[in-house]
Coordinates of C-alpha atoms in Angstrom, one line a residue:
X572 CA -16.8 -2.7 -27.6
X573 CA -13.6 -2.9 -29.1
X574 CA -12.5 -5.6 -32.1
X575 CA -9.0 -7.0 -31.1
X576 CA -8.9 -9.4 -34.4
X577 CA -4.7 -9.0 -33.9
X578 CA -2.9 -10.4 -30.7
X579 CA 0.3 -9.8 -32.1
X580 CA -0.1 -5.6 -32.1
X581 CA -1.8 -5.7 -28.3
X582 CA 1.2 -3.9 -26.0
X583 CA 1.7 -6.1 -23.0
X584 CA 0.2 -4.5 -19.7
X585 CA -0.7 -4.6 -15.7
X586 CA -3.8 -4.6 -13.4
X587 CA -2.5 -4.9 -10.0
X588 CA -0.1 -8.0 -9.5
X589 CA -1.8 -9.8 -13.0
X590 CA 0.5 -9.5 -15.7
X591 CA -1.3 -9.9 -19.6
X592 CA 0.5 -10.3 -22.9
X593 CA -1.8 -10.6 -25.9
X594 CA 1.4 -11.0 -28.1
X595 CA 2.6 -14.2 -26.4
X596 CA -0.8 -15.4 -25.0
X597 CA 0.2 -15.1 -21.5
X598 CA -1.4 -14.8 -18.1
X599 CA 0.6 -14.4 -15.0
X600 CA -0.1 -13.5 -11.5
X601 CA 0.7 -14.3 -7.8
X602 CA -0.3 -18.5 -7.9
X603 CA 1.3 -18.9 -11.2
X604 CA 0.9 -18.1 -15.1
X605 CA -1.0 -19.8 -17.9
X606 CA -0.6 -19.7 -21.5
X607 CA -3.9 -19.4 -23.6
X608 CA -4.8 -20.4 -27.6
X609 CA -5.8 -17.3 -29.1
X610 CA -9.9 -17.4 -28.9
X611 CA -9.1 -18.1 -25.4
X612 CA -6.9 -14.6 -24.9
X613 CA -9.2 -12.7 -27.2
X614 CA -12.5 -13.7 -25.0
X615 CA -10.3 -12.6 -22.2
X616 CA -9.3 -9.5 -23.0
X617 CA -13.1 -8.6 -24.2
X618 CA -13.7 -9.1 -20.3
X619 CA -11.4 -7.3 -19.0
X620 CA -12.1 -4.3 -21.1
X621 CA -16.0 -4.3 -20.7
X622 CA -14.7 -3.4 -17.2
X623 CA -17.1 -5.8 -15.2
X624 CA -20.2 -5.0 -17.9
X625 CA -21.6 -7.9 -19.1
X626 CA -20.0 -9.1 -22.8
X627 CA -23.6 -11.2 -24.4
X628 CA -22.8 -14.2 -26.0
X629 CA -23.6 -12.4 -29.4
X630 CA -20.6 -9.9 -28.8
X631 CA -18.4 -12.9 -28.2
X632 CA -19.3 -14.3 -31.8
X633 CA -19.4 -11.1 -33.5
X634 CA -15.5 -10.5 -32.2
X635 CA -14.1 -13.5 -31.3
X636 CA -15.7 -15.4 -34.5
X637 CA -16.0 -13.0 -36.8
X638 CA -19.7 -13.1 -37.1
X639 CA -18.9 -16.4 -38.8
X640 CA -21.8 -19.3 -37.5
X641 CA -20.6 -21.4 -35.0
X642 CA -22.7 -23.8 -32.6
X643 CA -22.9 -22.8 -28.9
X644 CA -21.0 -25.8 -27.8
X645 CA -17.9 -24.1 -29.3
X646 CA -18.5 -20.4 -27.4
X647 CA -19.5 -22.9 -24.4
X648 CA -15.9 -24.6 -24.7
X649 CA -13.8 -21.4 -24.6
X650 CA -15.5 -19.8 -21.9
X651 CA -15.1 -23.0 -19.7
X652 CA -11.8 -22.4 -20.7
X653 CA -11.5 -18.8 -19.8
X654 CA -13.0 -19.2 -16.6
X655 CA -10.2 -21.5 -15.1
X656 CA -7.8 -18.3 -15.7
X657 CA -8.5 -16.7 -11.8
X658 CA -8.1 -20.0 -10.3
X659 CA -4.5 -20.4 -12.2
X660 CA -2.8 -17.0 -11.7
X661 CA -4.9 -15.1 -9.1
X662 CA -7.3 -17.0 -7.2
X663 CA -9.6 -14.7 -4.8
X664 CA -8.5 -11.5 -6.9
X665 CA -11.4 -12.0 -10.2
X666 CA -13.6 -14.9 -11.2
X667 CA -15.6 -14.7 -14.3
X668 CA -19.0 -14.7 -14.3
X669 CA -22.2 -16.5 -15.7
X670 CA -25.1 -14.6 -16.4
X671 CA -27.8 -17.0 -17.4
X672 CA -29.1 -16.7 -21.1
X673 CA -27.4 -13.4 -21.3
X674 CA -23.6 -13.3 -21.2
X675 CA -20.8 -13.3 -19.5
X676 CA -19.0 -10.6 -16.6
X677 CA -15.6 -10.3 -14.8
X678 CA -16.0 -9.1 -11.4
X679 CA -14.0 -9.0 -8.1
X680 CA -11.5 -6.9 -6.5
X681 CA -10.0 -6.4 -9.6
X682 CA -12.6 -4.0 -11.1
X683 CA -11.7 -0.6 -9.2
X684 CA -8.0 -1.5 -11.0
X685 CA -9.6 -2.3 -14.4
X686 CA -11.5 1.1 -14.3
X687 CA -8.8 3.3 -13.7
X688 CA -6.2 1.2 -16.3
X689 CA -6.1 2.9 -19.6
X690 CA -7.4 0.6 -22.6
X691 CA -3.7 -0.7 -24.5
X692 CA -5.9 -1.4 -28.0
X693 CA -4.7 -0.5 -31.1
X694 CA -6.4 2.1 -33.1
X695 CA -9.3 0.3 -35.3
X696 CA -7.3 0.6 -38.4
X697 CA -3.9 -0.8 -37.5
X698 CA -3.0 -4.0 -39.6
X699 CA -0.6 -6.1 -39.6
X700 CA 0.8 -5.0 -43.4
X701 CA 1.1 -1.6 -41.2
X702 CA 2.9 -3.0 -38.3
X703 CA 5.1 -4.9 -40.6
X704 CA 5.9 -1.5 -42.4
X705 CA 6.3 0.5 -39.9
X706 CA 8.7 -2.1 -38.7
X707 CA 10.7 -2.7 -42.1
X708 CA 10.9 1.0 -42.0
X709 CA 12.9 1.3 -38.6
X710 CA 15.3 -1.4 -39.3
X711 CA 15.9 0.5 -42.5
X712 CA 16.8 3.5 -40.6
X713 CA 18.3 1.8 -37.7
X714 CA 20.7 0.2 -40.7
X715 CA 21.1 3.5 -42.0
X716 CA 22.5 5.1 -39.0
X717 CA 24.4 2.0 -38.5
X718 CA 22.4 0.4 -35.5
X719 CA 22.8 -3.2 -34.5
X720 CA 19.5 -4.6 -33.7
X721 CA 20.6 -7.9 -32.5
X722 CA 21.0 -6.9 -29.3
X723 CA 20.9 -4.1 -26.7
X724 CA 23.9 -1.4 -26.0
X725 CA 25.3 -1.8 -22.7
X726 CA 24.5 1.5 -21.4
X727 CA 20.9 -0.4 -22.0
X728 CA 21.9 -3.2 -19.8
X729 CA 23.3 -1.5 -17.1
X730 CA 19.9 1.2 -17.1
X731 CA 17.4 -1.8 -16.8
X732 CA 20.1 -3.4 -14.3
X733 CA 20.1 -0.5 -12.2
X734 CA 16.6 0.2 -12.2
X735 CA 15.9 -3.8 -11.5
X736 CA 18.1 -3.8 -8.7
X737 CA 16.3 -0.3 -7.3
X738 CA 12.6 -1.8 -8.3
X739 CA 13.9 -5.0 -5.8
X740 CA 15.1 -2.6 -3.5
X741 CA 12.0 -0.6 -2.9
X742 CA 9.6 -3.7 -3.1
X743 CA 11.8 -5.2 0.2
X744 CA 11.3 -1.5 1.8
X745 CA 14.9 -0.9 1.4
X746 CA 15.6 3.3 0.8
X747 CA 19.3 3.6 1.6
X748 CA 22.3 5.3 0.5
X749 CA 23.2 2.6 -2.2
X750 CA 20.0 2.5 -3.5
X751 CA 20.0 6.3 -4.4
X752 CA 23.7 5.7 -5.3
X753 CA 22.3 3.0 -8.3
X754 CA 19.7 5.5 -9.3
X755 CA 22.2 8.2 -9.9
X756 CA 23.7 6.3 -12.6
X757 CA 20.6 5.2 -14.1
X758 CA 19.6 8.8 -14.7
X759 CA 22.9 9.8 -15.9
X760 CA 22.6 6.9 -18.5
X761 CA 19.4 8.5 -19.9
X762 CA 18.8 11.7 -18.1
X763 CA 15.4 12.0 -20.3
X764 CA 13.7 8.8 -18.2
X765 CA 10.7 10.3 -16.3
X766 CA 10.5 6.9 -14.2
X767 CA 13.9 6.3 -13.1
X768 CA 13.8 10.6 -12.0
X769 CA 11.1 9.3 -10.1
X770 CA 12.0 7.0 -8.8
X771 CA 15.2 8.2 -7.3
X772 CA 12.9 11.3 -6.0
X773 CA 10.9 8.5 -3.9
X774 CA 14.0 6.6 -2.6
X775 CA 15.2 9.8 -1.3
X776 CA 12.5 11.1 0.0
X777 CA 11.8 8.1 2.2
X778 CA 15.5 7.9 3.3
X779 CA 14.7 11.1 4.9
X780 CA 12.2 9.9 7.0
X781 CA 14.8 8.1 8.7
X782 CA 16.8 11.2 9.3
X783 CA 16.3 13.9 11.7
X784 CA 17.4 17.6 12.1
X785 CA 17.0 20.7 11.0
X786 CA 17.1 21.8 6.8
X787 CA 20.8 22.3 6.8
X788 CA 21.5 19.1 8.7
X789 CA 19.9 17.2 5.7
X790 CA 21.3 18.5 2.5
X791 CA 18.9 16.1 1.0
X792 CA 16.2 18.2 0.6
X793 CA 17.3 20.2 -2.1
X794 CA 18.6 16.7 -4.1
X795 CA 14.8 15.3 -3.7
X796 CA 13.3 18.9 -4.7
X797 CA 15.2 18.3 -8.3
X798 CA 14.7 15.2 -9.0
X799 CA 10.9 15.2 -8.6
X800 CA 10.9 18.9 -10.4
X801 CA 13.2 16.7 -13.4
X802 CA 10.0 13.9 -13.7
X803 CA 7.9 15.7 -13.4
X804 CA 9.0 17.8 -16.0
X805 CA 9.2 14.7 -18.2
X806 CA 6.0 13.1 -17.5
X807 CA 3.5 15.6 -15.0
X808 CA 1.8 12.1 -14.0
X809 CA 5.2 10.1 -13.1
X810 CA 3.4 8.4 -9.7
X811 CA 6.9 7.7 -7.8
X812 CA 7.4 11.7 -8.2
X813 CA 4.4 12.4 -7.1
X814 CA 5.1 10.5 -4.6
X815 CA 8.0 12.0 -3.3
X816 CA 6.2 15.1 -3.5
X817 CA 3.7 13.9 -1.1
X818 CA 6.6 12.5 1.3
X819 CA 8.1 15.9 1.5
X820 CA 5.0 18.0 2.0
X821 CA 3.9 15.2 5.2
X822 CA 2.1 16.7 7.7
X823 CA 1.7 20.1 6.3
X824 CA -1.7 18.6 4.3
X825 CA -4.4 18.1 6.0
X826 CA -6.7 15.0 6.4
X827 CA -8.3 15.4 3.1
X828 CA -5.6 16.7 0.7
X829 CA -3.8 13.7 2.1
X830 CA -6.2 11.2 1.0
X831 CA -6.9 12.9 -2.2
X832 CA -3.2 12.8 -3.5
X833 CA -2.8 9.4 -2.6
X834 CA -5.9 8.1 -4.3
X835 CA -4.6 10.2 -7.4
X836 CA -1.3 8.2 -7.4
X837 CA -3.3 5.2 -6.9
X838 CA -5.3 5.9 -10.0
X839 CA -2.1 6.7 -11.9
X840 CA -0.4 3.6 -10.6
X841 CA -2.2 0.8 -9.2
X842 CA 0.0 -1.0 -8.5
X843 CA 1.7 1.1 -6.5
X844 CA 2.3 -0.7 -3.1
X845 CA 3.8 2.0 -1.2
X846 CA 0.9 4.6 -2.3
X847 CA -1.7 1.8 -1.3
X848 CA 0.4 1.4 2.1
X849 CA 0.3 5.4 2.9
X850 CA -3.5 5.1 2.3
X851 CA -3.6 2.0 4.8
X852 CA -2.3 4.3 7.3
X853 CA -3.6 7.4 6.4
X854 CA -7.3 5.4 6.9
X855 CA -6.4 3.4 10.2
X856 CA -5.5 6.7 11.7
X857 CA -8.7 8.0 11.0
X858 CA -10.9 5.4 12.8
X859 CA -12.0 3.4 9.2
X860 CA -10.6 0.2 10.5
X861 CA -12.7 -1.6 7.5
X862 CA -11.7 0.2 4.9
X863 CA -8.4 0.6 5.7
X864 CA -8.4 -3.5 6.0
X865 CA -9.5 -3.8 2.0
X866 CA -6.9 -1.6 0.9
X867 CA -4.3 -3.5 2.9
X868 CA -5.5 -6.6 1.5
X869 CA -5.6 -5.4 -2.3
X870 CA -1.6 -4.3 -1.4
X871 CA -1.1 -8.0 -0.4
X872 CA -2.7 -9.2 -3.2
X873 CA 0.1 -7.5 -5.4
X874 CA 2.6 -8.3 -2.6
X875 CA 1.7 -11.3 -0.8
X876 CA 4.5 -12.2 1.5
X877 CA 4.9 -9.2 2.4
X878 CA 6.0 -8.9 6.4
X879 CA 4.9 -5.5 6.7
X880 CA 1.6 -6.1 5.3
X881 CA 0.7 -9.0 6.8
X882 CA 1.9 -7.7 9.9
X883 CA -0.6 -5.1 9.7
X884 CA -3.5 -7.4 8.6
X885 CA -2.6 -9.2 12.0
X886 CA -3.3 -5.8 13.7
X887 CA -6.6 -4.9 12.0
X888 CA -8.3 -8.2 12.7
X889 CA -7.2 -7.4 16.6
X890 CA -8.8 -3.8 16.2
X891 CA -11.8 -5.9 14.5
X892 CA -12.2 -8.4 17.6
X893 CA -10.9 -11.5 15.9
X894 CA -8.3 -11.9 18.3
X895 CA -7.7 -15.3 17.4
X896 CA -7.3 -14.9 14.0
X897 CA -5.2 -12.4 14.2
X898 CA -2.8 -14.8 16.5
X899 CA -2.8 -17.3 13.4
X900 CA -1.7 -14.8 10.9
X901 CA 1.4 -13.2 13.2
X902 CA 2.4 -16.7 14.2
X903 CA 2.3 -17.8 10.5
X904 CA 4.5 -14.7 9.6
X905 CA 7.2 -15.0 12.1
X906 CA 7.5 -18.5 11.1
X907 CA 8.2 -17.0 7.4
X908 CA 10.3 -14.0 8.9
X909 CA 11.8 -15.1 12.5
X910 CA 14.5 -12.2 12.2
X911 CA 11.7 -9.4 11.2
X912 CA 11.8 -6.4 14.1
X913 CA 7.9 -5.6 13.0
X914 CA 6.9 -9.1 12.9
X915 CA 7.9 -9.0 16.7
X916 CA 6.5 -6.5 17.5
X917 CA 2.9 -6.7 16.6
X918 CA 3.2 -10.3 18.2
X919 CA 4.5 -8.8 21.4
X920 CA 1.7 -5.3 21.5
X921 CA -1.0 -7.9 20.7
X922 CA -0.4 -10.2 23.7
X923 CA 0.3 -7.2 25.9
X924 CA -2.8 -5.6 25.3
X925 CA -5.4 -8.8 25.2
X926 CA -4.9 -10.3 28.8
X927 CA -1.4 -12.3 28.0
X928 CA 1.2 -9.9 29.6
X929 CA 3.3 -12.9 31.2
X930 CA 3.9 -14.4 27.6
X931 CA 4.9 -10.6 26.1
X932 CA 7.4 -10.0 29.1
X933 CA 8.9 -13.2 28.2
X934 CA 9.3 -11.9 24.6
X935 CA 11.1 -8.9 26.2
X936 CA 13.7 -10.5 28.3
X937 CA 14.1 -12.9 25.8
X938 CA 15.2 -10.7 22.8
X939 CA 15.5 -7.2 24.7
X940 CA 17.2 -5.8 22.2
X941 CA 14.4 -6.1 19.7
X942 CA 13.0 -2.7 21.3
X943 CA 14.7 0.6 21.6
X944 CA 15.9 1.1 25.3
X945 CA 13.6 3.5 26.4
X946 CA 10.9 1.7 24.7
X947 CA 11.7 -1.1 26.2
X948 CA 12.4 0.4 29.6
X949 CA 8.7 1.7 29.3
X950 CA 6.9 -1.5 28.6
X951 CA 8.9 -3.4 31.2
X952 CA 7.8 -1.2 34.0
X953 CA 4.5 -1.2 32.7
X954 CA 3.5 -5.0 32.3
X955 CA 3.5 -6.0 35.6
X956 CA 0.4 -3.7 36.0
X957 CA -1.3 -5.1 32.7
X958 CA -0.8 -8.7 34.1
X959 CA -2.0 -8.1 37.4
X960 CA -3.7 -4.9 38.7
X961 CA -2.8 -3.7 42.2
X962 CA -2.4 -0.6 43.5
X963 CA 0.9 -0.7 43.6
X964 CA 1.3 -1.9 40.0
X965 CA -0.8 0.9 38.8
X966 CA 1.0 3.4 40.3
X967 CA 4.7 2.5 39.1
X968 CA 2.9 2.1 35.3
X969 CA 1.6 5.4 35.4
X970 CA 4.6 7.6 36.9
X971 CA 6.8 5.3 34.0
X972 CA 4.4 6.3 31.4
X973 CA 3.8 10.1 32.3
X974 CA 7.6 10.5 32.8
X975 CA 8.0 8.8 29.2
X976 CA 5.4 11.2 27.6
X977 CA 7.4 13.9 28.1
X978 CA 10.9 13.0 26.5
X979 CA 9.4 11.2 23.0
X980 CA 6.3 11.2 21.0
X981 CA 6.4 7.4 19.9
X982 CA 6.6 6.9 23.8
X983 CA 3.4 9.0 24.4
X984 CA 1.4 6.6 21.7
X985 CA 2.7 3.8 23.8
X986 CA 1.7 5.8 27.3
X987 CA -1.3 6.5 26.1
X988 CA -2.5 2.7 25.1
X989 CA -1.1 1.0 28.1
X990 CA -2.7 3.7 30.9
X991 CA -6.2 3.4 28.6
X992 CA -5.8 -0.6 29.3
X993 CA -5.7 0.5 32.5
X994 CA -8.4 2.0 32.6
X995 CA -6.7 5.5 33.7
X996 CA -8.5 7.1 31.0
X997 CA -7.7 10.8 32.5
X998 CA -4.1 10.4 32.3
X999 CA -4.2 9.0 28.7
X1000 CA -6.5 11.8 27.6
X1001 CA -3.5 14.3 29.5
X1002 CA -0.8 12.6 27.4
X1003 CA -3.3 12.6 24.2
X1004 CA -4.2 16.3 24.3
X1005 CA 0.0 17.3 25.4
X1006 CA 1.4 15.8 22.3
X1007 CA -1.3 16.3 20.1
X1008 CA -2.7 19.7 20.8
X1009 CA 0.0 21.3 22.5
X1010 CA -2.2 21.7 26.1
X1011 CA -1.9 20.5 29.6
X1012 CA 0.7 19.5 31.9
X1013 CA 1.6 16.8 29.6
X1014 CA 3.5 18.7 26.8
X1015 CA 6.7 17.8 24.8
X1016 CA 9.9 19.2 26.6
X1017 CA 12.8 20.2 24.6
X1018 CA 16.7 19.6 25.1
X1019 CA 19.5 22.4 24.1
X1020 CA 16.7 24.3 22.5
X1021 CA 15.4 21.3 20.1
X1022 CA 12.3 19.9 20.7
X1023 CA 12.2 15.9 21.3
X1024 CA 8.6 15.3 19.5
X1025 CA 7.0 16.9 16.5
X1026 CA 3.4 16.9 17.2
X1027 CA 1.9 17.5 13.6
X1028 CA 3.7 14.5 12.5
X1029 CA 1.7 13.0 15.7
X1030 CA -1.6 14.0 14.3
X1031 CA -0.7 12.1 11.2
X1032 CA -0.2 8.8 12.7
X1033 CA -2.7 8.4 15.5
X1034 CA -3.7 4.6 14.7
X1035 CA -3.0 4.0 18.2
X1036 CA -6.3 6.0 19.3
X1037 CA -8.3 3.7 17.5
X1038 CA -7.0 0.4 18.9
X1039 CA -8.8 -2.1 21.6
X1040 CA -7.5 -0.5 24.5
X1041 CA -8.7 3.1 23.6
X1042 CA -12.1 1.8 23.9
X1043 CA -12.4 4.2 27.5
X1044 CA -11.4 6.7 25.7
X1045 CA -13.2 6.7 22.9
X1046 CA -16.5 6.3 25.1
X1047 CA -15.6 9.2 26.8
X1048 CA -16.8 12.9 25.7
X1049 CA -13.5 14.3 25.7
X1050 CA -12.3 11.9 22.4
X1051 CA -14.8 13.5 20.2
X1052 CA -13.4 17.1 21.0
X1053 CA -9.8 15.3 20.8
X1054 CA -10.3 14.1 17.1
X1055 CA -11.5 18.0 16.2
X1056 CA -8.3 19.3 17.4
X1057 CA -6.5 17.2 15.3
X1058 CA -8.3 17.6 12.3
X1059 CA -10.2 14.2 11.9
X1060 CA -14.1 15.2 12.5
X1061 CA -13.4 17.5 9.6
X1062 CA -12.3 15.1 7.4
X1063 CA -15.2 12.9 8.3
X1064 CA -17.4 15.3 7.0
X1065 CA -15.7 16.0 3.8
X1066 CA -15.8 12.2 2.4
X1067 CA -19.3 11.6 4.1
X1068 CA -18.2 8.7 6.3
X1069 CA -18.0 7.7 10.2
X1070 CA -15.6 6.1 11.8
X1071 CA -16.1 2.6 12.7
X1072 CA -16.6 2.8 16.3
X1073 CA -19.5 5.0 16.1
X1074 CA -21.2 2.5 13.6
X1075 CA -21.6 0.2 16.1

């Protein structure tokens, strides 16, 4: 256990969304922030860095006190004191613990994050006559070479502006132009900054996922190459670049690699909501609905009104069964975010698929422009059948949805849901093995020579196999041998795990 007798030489750091400053005996979080006396802080911090082992009551005194005698009532009174620090800054993501006659524990969802965050402790030796030294000394040569330490340069204000302003950006999903435009500057101000390198390697590499063509129709390929090649030459472990990196290489990793790289930028970065998101994904395409739900919630927990997140916790408590619930979160969002395309549509696939296709088409003529035409086009031909099952219905909903399957991948995933709703489970597994292994009638056409659908980025995003309506499919033989063509039963067996439907 480490003796932190000095606040005042602590470096101020992060565990997820909780922010701690020893130095000014502050707390913050997502409900709020709380400022501490200094037994308070320093019985704190001897928590968080037993990493959830117990701190005895004797380690308290010994550290805290000094060894120096004092009654029980007085450890008694700070750790009352410390223990009303979740409920102020982060309730749900630590509480402090009890144990009986023994000591005292943090535990909660904020142990994984306090396991992989380096300790910030000064070396043993470091005093304050030091720190003062060391200080006196650098205003002494900051006077010699005739720098003002009053106040920041402006190249210094416009870099933290810039990098602010991008930091907003990215946190609000935003990956445009501009943004890369901002973080040009930023790296021109101090071309030796490993974070804002990577940073502008991640903006651009997630603008390209919003481009399409060849190489040579996206010169930004090369740009993204050299900025992650310039972090990473700063800093090997810059998480944004490494990143990037991962962005670029896509679908060319398989399951496993995948995973592995992302839970390494996790580990470097915590807090790293984008990294977490990928993971969320990367795990809800792979049938591990429940795990996939605890990452997602640890992302919320660092960004709580997020619409994206939320959104998707709305669709994994319908791919749970808790249809209801998952009602009251998307309604609860779009009243935060009327405006937000996502937010829309998992409202309007959830009331599709659970019995409530009247109330979805009237979402659809309503704001038709909410969907992309042939999307749109698709689910409109199609919800007739879902609300009530003739013949007839049936009939027009499968023709739209094979004739879709073949022009777009994103309209196959649709196809594939609505005719497994259905319960046309030999036409979805026709659409499922075209687009995703290249086989049957049901295979991705091209146009002038390009091809409309890439099907290994397909194999990456295949939540939609996993989802209520796939139920037939997944009961049927032909899913297993599905999810081996595509890579999954492999990765299955590397981390040890099954996927939640054949838990139950």
């Amino acid at each position: 256990m480490l003796k932190l007798r000095d606040l005042a030489v602590r470096s101020d750091f992060q565990i997820g969304s909780l922010h701690v400053s020893p130095s000014r005996r502050l707390v913050a979080g997502p409900a709020g922030s709380i400022h501490l006396q200094p037994l308070i802080m320093q019985a704190f911090l001897l928590l968080l860095d037993a990493d959830g082992d117990v701190v005895t009551r004797d380690q308290l005194f010994d550290q805290c006190w000094g060894g120096n005698l004092v009654g029980n009532e007085s450890l008694n009174r700070v750790m009352a004191r410390v223990k009303r620090i979740p409920a102020a800054v982060a309730p749900g993501f630590f509480e402090i613990e009890t144990i009986p006659r023994t000591g005292y524990r943090i535990s909660g969802d904020i142990l994984p994050l306090l396991q992989s965050t380096p300790a910030l402790v000064p070396p043993s030796n470091f005093s304050r006559r030091a720190l003062f030294a060391s200080s006196a000394a650098a205003i002494a040569a900051a006077g010699a070479a005739g720098i003002w330490l009053t106040g920041r340069s402006g190249s210094d204000r416009e870099f933290e502006r810039l990098m602010k302003q991008a930091h907003e950006a990215v946190r609000n999903l935003r990956f445009d132009d501009g943004v890369a435009r901002s973080l040009e500057k930023a790296v021109a101000i101090r071309p030796k900054d490993a974070k804002a390198w990577g940073l502008l390697a991640l903006v651009r590499s997630l603008h390209a996922q919003s481009l399409s063509g060849g190489p040579e129709e996206r010169p930004w390929i090369p740009a993204t190459e050299e900025a992650i090649r310039k972090a990473l030459s700063i800093d090997p472990r810059e998480p944004n670049a490494l990143l990037a990196m991962f962005e670029l290489q896509g679908s060319t990793l398989d399951w496993a690699s995948r995973d592995r790289k992302l839970r390494q930028i996790i580990t470097i970065d915590p807090s790293n909501v984008i990294a977490i998101t990928e993971l969320v994904g990367l795990l809800q395409s792979a049938g591990l609905n429940a795990e996939s739900w605890s990452w997602n919630e640890r992302a919320l927990r660092i960004e709580p009104l997020s619409a994206d997140l939320l959104g998707r916790r709305a669709l994994k408590l319908w791919i749970a069964g808790r249809v209801a619930q998952a009602d009251k979160v998307v309604d609860q969002v779009r009243a935060l975010y009327p405006a937000d395309g996502g937010t829309w549509w998992v409202r309007f696939l959830i009331l599709a698929l659970t019995d409530r296709a009247q109330a979805a088409l009237a979402m659809l003529k309503g704001e038709p422009n909410m969907l992309d035409p042939a999307l749109a086009t698709l689910w409109g031909a199609c919800l007739p059948a879902l609300d009530q099952r003739s013949a007839m219905t049936i009939t027009t909903a499968r023709n739209a949805c094979l004739d879709a399957a073949r022009k777009a991948g994103e309209l196959a995933a649709h196809a594939v849901m609505i005719l497994a709703a259905l319960g046309e489970v030999d036409a979805s597994f026709e659409i499922a093995d075209g687009f995703l292994l290249w086989r049957g009638k049901i295979v991705p056409q091209s146009e002038g020579g390009k091809e409309i659908a890439n099907d290994t980025a397909w194999r990456n995003g295949v939540q939609w196999l996993f989802t209520p309506p796939c139920a037939s499919m997944r009961r049927d033989p032909r899913f297993l041998a599905l999810c081996n063509g595509i890579g999954l039963t492999e990765y299955w067996r590397s981390r040890g795990v099954r996927p939640d439907y054949l838990l139950r």
